[in-house]
Coordinates of C-alpha atoms and ligand atoms in Angstrom, one line a residue:
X179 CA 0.0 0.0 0.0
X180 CA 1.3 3.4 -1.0
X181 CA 2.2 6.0 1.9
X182 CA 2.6 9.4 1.5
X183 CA 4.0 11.9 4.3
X184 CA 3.0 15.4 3.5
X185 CA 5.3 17.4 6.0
X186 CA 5.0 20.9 7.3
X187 CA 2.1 22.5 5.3
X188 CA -0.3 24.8 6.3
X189 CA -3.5 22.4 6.8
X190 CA -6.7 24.1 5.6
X191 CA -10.1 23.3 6.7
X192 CA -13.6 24.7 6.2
X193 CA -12.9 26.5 9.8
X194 CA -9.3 26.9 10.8
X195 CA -5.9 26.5 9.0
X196 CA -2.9 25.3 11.0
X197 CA 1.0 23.9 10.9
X198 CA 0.8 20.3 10.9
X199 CA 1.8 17.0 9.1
X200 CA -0.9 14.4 7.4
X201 CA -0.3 11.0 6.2
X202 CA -1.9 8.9 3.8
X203 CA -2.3 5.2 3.8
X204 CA -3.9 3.8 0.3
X205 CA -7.1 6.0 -0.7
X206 CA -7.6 7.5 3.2
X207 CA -5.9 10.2 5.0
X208 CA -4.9 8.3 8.2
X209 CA -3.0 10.5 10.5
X210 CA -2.4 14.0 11.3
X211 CA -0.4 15.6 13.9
X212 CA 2.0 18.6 14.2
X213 CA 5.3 16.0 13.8
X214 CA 5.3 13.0 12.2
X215 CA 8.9 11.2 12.2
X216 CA 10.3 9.3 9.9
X217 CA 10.7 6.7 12.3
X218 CA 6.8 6.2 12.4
X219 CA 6.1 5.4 9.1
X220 CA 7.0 2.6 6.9
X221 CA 10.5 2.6 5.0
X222 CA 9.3 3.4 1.6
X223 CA 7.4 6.2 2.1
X224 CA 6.9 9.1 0.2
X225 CA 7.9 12.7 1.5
X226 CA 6.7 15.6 0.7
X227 CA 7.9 18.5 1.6
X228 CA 4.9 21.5 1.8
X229 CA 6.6 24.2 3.9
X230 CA 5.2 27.6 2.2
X231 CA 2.0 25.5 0.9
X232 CA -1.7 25.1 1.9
X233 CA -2.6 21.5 1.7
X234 CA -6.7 21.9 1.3
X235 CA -9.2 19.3 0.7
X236 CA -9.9 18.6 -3.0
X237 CA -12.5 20.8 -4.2
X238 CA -15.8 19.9 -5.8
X239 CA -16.9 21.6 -8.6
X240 CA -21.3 21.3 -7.8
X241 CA -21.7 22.4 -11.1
X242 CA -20.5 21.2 -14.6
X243 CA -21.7 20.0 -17.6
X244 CA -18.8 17.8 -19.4
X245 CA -19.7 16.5 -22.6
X246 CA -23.0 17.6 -23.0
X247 CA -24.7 16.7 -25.7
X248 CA -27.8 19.6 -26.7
X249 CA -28.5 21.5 -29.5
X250 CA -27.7 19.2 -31.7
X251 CA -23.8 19.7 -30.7
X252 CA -21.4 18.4 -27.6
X253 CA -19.3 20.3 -25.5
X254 CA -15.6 20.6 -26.3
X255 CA -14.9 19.1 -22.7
X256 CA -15.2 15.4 -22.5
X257 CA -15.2 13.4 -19.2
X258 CA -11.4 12.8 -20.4
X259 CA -10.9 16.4 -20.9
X260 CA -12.4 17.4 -18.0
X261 CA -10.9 15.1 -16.0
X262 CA -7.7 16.8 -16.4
X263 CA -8.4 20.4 -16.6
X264 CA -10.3 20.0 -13.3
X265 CA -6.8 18.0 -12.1
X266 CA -4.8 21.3 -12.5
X267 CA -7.3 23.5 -11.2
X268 CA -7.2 21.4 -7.7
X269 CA -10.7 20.0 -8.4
X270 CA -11.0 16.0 -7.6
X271 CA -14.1 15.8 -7.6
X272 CA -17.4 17.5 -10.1
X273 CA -21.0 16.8 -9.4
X274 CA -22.6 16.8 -13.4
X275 CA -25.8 16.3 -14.5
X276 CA -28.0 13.2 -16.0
X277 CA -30.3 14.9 -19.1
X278 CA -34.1 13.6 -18.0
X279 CA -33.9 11.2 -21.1
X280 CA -38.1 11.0 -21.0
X281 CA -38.3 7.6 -22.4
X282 CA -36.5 5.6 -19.3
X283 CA -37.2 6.3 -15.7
X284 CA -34.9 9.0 -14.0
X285 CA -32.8 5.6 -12.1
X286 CA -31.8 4.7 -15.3
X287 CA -31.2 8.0 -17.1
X288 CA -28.8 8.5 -14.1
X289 CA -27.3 5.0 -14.9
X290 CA -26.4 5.5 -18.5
X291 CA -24.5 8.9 -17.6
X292 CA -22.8 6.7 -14.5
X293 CA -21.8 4.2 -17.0
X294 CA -20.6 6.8 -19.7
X295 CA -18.7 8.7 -16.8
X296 CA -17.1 5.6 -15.3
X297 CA -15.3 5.0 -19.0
X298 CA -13.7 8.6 -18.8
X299 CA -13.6 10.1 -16.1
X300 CA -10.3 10.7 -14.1
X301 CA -11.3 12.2 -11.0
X302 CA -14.4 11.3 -9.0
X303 CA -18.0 12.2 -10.1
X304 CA -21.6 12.8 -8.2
X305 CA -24.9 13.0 -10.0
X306 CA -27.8 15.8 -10.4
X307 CA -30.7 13.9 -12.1
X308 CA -32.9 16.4 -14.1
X309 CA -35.9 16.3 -13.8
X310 CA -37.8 18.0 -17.4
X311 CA -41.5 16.9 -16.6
X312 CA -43.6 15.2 -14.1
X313 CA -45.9 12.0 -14.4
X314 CA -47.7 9.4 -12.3
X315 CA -45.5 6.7 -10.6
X316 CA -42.5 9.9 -10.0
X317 CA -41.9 9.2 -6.4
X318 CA -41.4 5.6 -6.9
X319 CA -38.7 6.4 -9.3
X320 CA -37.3 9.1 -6.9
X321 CA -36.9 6.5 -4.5
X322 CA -35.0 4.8 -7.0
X323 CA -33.0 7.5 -8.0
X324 CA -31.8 7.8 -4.0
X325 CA -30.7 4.0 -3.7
X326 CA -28.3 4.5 -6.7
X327 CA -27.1 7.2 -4.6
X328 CA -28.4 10.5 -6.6
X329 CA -29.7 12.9 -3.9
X330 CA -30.5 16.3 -6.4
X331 CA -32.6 16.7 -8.8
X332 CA -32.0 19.4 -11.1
X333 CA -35.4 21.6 -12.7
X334 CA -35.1 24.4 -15.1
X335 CA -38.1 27.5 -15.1
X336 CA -37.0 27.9 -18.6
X337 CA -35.8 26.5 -22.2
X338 CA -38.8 25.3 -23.3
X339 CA -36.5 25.5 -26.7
X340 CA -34.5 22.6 -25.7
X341 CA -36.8 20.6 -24.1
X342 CA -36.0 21.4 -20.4
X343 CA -38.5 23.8 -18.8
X344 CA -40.4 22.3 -16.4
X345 CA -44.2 22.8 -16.2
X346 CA -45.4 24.3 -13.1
X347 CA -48.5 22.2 -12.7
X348 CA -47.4 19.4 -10.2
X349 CA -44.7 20.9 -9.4
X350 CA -45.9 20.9 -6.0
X351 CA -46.6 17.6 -5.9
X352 CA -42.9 16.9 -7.5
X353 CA -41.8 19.2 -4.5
X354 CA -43.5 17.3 -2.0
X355 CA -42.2 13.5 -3.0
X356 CA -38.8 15.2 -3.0
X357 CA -39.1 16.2 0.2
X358 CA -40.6 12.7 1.2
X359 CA -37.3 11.3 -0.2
X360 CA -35.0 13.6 1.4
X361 CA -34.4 14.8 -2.5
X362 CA -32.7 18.5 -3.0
X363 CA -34.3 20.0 -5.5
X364 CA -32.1 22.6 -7.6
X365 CA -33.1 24.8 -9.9
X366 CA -32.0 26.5 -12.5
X367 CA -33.9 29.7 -11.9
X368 CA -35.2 32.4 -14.8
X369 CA -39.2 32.7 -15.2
X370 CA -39.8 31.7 -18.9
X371 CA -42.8 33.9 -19.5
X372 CA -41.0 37.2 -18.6
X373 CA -38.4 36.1 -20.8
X374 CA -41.3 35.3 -23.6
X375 CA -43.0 39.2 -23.0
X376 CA -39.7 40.7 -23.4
X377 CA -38.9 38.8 -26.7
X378 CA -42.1 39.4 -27.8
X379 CA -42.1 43.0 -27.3
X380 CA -38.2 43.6 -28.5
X381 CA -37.9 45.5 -31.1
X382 CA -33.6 45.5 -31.0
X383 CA -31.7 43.1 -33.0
X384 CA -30.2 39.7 -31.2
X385 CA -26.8 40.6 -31.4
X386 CA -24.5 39.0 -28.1
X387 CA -25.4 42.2 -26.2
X388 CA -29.2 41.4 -26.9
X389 CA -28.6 37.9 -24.9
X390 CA -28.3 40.4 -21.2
X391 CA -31.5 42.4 -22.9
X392 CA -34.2 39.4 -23.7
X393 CA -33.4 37.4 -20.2
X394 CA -33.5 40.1 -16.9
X395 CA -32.5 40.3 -13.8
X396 CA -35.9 40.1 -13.2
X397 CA -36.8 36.9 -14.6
X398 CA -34.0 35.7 -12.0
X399 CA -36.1 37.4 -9.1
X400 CA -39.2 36.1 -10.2
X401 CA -38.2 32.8 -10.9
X402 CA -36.2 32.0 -6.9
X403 CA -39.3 34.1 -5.7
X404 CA -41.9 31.4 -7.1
X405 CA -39.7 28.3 -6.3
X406 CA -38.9 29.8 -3.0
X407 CA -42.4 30.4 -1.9
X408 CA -43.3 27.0 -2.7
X409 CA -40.4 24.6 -1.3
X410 CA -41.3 27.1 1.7
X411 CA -45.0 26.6 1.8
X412 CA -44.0 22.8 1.6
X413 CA -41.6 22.8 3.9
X414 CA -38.7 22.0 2.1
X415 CA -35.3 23.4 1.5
X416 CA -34.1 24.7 -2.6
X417 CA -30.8 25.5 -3.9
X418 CA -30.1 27.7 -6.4
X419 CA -27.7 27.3 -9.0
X420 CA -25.6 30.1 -10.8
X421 CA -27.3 33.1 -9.1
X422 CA -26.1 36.0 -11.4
X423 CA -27.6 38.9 -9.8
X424 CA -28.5 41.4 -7.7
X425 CA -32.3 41.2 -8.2
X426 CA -32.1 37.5 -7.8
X427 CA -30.3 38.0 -4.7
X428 CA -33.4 40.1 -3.8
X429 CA -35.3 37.3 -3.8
X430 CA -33.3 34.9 -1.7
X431 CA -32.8 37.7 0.8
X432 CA -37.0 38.2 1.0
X433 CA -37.5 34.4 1.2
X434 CA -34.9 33.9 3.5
X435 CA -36.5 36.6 5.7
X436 CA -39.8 34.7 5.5
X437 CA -37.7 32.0 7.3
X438 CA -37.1 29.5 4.1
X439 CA -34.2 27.5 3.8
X440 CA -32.5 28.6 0.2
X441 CA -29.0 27.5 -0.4
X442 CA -27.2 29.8 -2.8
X443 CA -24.9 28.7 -5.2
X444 CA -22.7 31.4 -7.5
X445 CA -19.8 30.9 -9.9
X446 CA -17.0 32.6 -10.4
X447 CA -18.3 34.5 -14.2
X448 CA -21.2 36.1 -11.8
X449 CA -19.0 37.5 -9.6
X450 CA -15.9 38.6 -11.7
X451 CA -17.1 39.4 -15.6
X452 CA -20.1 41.8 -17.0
X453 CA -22.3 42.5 -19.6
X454 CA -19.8 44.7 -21.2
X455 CA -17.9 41.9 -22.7
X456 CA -20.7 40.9 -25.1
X457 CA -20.1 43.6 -27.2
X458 CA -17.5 43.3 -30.3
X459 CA -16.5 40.2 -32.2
X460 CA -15.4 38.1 -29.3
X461 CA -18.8 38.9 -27.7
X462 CA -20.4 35.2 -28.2
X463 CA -17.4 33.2 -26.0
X464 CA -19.0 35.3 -23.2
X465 CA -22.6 34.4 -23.5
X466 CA -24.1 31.6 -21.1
X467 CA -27.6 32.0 -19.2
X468 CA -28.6 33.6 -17.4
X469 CA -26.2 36.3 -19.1
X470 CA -23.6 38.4 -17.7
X471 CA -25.1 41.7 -15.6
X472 CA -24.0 44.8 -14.9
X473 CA -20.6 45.4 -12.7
X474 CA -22.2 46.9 -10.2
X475 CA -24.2 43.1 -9.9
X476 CA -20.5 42.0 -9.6
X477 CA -20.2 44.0 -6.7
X478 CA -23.2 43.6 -4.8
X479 CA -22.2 39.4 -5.2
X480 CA -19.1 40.2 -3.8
X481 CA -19.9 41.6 -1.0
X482 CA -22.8 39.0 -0.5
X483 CA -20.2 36.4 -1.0
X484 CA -18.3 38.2 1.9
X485 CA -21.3 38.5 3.8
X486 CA -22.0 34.6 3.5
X487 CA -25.0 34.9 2.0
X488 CA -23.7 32.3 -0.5
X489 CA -22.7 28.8 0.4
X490 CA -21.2 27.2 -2.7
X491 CA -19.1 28.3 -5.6
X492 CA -19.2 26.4 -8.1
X493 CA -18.7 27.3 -12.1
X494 CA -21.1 26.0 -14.5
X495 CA -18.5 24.5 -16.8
X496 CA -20.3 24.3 -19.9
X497 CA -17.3 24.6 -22.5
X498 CA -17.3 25.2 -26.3
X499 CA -14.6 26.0 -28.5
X500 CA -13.9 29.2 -30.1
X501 CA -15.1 27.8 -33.6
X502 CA -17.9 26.8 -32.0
X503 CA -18.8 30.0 -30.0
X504 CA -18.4 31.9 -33.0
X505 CA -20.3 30.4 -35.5
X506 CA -22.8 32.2 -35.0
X507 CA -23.3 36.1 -33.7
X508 CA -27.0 35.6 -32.7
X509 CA -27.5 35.5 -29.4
X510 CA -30.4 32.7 -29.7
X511 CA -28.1 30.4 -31.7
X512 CA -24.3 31.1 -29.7
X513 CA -24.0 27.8 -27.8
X514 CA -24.2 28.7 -24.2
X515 CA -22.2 28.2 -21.9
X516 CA -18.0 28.6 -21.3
X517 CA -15.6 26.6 -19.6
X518 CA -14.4 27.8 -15.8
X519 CA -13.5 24.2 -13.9
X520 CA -9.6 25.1 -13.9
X521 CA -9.6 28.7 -13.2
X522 CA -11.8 28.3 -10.2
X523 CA -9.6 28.4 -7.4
X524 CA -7.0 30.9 -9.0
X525 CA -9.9 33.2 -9.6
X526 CA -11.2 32.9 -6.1
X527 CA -8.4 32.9 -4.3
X528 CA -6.7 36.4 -5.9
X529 CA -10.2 37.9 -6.2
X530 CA -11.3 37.3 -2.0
X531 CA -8.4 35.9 -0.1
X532 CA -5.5 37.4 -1.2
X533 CA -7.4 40.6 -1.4
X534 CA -8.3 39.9 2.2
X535 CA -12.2 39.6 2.0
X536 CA -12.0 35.9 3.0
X537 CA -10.2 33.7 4.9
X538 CA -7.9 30.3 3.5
X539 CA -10.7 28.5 5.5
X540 CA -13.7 30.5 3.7
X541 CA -12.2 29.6 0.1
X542 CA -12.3 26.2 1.3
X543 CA -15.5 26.1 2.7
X544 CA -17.3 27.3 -0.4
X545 CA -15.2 25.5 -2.9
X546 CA -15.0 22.0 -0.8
X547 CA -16.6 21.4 2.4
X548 CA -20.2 22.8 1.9
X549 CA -20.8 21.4 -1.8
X550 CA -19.7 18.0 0.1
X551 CA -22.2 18.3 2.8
X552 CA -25.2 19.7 0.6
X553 CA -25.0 17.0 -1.7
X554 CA -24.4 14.1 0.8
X555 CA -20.5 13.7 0.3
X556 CA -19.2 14.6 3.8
X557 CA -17.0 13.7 5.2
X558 CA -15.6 11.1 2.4
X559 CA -15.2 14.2 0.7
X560 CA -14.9 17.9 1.2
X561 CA -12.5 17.9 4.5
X562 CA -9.1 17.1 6.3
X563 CA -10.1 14.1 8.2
X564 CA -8.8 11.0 9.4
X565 CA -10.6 8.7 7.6
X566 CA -11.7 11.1 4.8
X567 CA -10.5 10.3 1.1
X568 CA -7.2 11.5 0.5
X569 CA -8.2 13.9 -2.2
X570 CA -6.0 16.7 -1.5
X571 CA -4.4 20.1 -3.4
X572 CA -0.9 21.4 -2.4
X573 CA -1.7 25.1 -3.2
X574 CA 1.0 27.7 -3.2
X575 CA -0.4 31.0 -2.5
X576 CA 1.8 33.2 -3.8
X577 CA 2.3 31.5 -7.3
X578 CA 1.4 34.6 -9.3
X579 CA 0.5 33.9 -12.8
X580 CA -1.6 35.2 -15.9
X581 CA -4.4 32.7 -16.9
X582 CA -4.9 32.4 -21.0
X583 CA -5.3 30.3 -23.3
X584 CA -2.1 29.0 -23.5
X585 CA -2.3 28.2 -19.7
X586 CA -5.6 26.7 -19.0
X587 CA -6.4 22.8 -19.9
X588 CA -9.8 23.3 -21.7
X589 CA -10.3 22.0 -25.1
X590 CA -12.5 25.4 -25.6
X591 CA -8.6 26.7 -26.4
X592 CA -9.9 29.9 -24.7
X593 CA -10.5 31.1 -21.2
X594 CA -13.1 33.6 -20.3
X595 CA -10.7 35.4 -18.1
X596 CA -7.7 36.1 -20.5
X597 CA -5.2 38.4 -19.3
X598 CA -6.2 37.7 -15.6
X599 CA -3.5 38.0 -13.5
X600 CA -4.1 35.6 -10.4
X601 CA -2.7 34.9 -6.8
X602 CA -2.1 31.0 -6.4
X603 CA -2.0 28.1 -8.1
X604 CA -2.7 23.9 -7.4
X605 CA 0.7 22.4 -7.5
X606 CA -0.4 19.5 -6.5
X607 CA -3.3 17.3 -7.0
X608 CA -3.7 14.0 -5.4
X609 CA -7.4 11.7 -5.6
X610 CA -7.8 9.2 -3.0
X611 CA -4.0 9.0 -2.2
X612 CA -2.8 9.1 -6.3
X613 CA -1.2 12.2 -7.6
X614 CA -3.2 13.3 -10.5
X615 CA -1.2 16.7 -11.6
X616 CA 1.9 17.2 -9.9
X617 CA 4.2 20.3 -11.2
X618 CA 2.3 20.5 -14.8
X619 CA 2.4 17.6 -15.5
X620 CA -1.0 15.1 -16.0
X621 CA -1.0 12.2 -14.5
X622 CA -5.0 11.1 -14.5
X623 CA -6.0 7.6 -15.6
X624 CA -9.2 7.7 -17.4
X625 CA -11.7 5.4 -15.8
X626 CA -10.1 5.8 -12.2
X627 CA -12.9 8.2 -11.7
X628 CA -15.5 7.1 -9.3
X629 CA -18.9 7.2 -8.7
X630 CA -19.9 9.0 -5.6
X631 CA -22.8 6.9 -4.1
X632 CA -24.4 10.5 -2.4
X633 CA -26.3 10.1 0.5
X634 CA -28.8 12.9 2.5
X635 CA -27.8 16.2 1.8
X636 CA -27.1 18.5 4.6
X637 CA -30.0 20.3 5.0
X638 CA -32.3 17.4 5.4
X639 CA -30.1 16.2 8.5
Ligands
LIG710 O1 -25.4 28.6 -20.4 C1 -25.3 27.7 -19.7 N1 -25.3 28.0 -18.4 N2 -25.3 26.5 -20.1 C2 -25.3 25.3 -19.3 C3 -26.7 24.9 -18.9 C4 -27.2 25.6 -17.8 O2 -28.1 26.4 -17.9 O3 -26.8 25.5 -16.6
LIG711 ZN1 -28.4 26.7 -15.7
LIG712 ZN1 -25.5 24.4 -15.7

């Protein structure tokens, strides 16, 4: 069995960070204690030295979308590709999602995206089952869903285009079994008749810009206001995913003063780019819904990051290439979506902590441990625990660097955040005890990614 002695680093946890040693037996983290001597440990273990590093739980990207297949296309990120870029951005493990293939129950939708994951994935892998329509029989096939070990569903209050809007008849009664089955329910959240009105009574072109135009801020509000109100008046909890604005952060804040339990998630393009970059040639790489808002919406998320009004970061990794991106400049043909796994942590990290907003501990607890406890992962995942899976990033902090294309893994061969120059950088990435990147270099095994069997998320316990 493989031992590794990580020596000296600055340990990292969701709430304190201190000087100490941790050892790994196998897949497991099975010791940690200021000094661990040589003497202690078998012959032929490894040592690494981590004075001047963090060593931080491996993070969890609660939000990505590797090869999806939609709109009669794939994303340039495969579960190979992913794999990696996620490897050098200190991830080890991304929660994606199962398309609601109508024709099978949701169990076995889930299954064929297990079974397509397990060929290519590199780092480990959770499950959000979408849900796109409700019928008889539903609860017995949530209960399904939850002994396969898929605790989220996923619903969308818009693209009826695609096939993915949800009706909102029985949606009560989907909320209900949900809750029934300790089920979170995430949603994707944009009201689709706002967004209808305000195409219908456009009378601009659909240029990239247009995208921020035809799909409000308000159709955010009105969307986590209705979904809200009703996992309230059932008595249930909802997270949100990719909350891009201020108006939508209206709504959490009024629904979380009515005393209902809404877990925020935001991602790094919400809090850091605005609507300003959809203008010019290279506006469609920057269109994903919702669409980018104004900078002072960056702000306000900022500081409501600070504040802790969100729990999770996550990024939405939805990757095309440029050739893809820019086949087209009308905003409702642009593919949506842009890549975001690897440059999470940099991007975080310069933008709060080494600015001083938030603490090592903070970064860790939005990026790691809360994802891992909300979607029933904790403590296998998301912390620095004896016993835990040794998925763990050697970070250096003051690695100062420029993100581009050139320095980014994506197959998109573009990063939203060219020129960027960042604070810190994963030098090391090990998953369950096997160094996956280590100094730039890739070291990921396609298939050795596993499936995460999830159990009850947090907010049910
Ligand atoms: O534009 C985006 N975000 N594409 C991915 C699908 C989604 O809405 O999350
Ligand atoms: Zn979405
Ligand atoms: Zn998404």
């Amino acid at each position: 069995m493989n031992t590794i002695l990580i020596r000296d680093g600055l340990l990292v946890e969701s709430d304190r960070s201190w000087k100490s040693d941790l050892l790994i037996e196998g897949e497991k983290i099975v010791r940690i204690a200021p000094r661990i001597g040589l003497e202690e440990v078998p012959a032929d273990t490894e040592v690494v030295e981590a004075d001047g590093l963090c060593v931080m739980p491996g993070l969890i990207d609660a939000h990505t979308h590797y090869h999806l297949v939609s709109r009669g296309t794939v994303t340039a990120d495969s579960f190979v590709e992913g794999s990696k870029l996620a490897a050098f951005g200190g991830v080890t493990t991304v929660i994606d999602f199962a398309d609601h293939d109508k024709t099978r129950t949701l169990a076995d939708s889930a299954k064929a995206r297990i079974e397509a994951m397990s060929k290519g994935m590199a780092i480990d892998f959770a499950l959000h089952q979408g849900v796109y329509g409700m019928h008889g029989g539903i609860e017995a096939e949530l209960q399904d869903l939850v002994k396969l070990g898929v605790t989220t569903i996923k619903i969308f209050t818009t693209y009826k285009n695609v096939g993915y809007l949800i009706e909102i008849d029985g949606l009560r009664e989907l909320f209900s079994a949900c809750k029934r089955c300790n089920i979170m329910v995430s949603a994707h959240c944009e009201d689709d008749t706002l967004i209808e009105e305000t195409n219908a009574n456009h009378t601009g072109g659909h240029t990239p810009a247009d995208h921020a135009v035809l799909r409000p801020a308000e159709a955010e509000y009105r969307a986590i206001k209705y979904l809200g109100t009703l996992a309230g008046e059932v008595g249930m909890p909802l997270y949100v995913v990719h909350l891009s604005s201020a108006r939508g952060l209206d709504a959490v804040r009024e629904l979380r003063g009515a005393g209902i339990q809404v877990l925020v998630e935001t991602t790094p393009h919400y809090l850091l780019l605005d609507a300003s970059r959809l203008a010019g040639p290279e506006g469609p790489l920057y269109v994903m819904t919702p669409p980018l808002r104004t900078e002072q919406d960056n702000r306000i998320l900022q500081d409501a990051l600070v504040a802790k009004e969100f729990q999770v970061v996550a990024t939405d990794h939805c990757s095309f290439t440029r050739e893809q991106k820019l086949a087209s400049d009308d905003c409702r043909t642009i593919f949506p979506g842009i890549p975001g796994t690897e440059e999470m942590l940099p991007l975080i990290h310069t933008f709060a902590v080494a600015s001083s907003r938030l603490s090592l501990s903070q970064l860790v607890r939005l990026l790691s441990t809360t994802p891992a406890k909300a979607f029933g992962l904790y403590p296998r995942k998301g912390s620095l625990q004896v016993g835990s899976d040794a998925d763990i990033v050697l970070f250096d902090p003051e690695c100062m660097w420029t993100l581009d294309a050139s320095s980014i893994h994506s197959a998109a061969g573009y990063t939203p955040y060219e020129g960027f120059k960042v604070a810190g950088k994963a030098i090391m990435t090990y998953l369950r005890g096997r160094l996956v990147m280590g100094d730039d270099v890739y070291l990921g095994k396609p298939g050795e990614g596993k499936f995460l069997v999830a159990g009850t998320p947090s907010a049910y316990l």
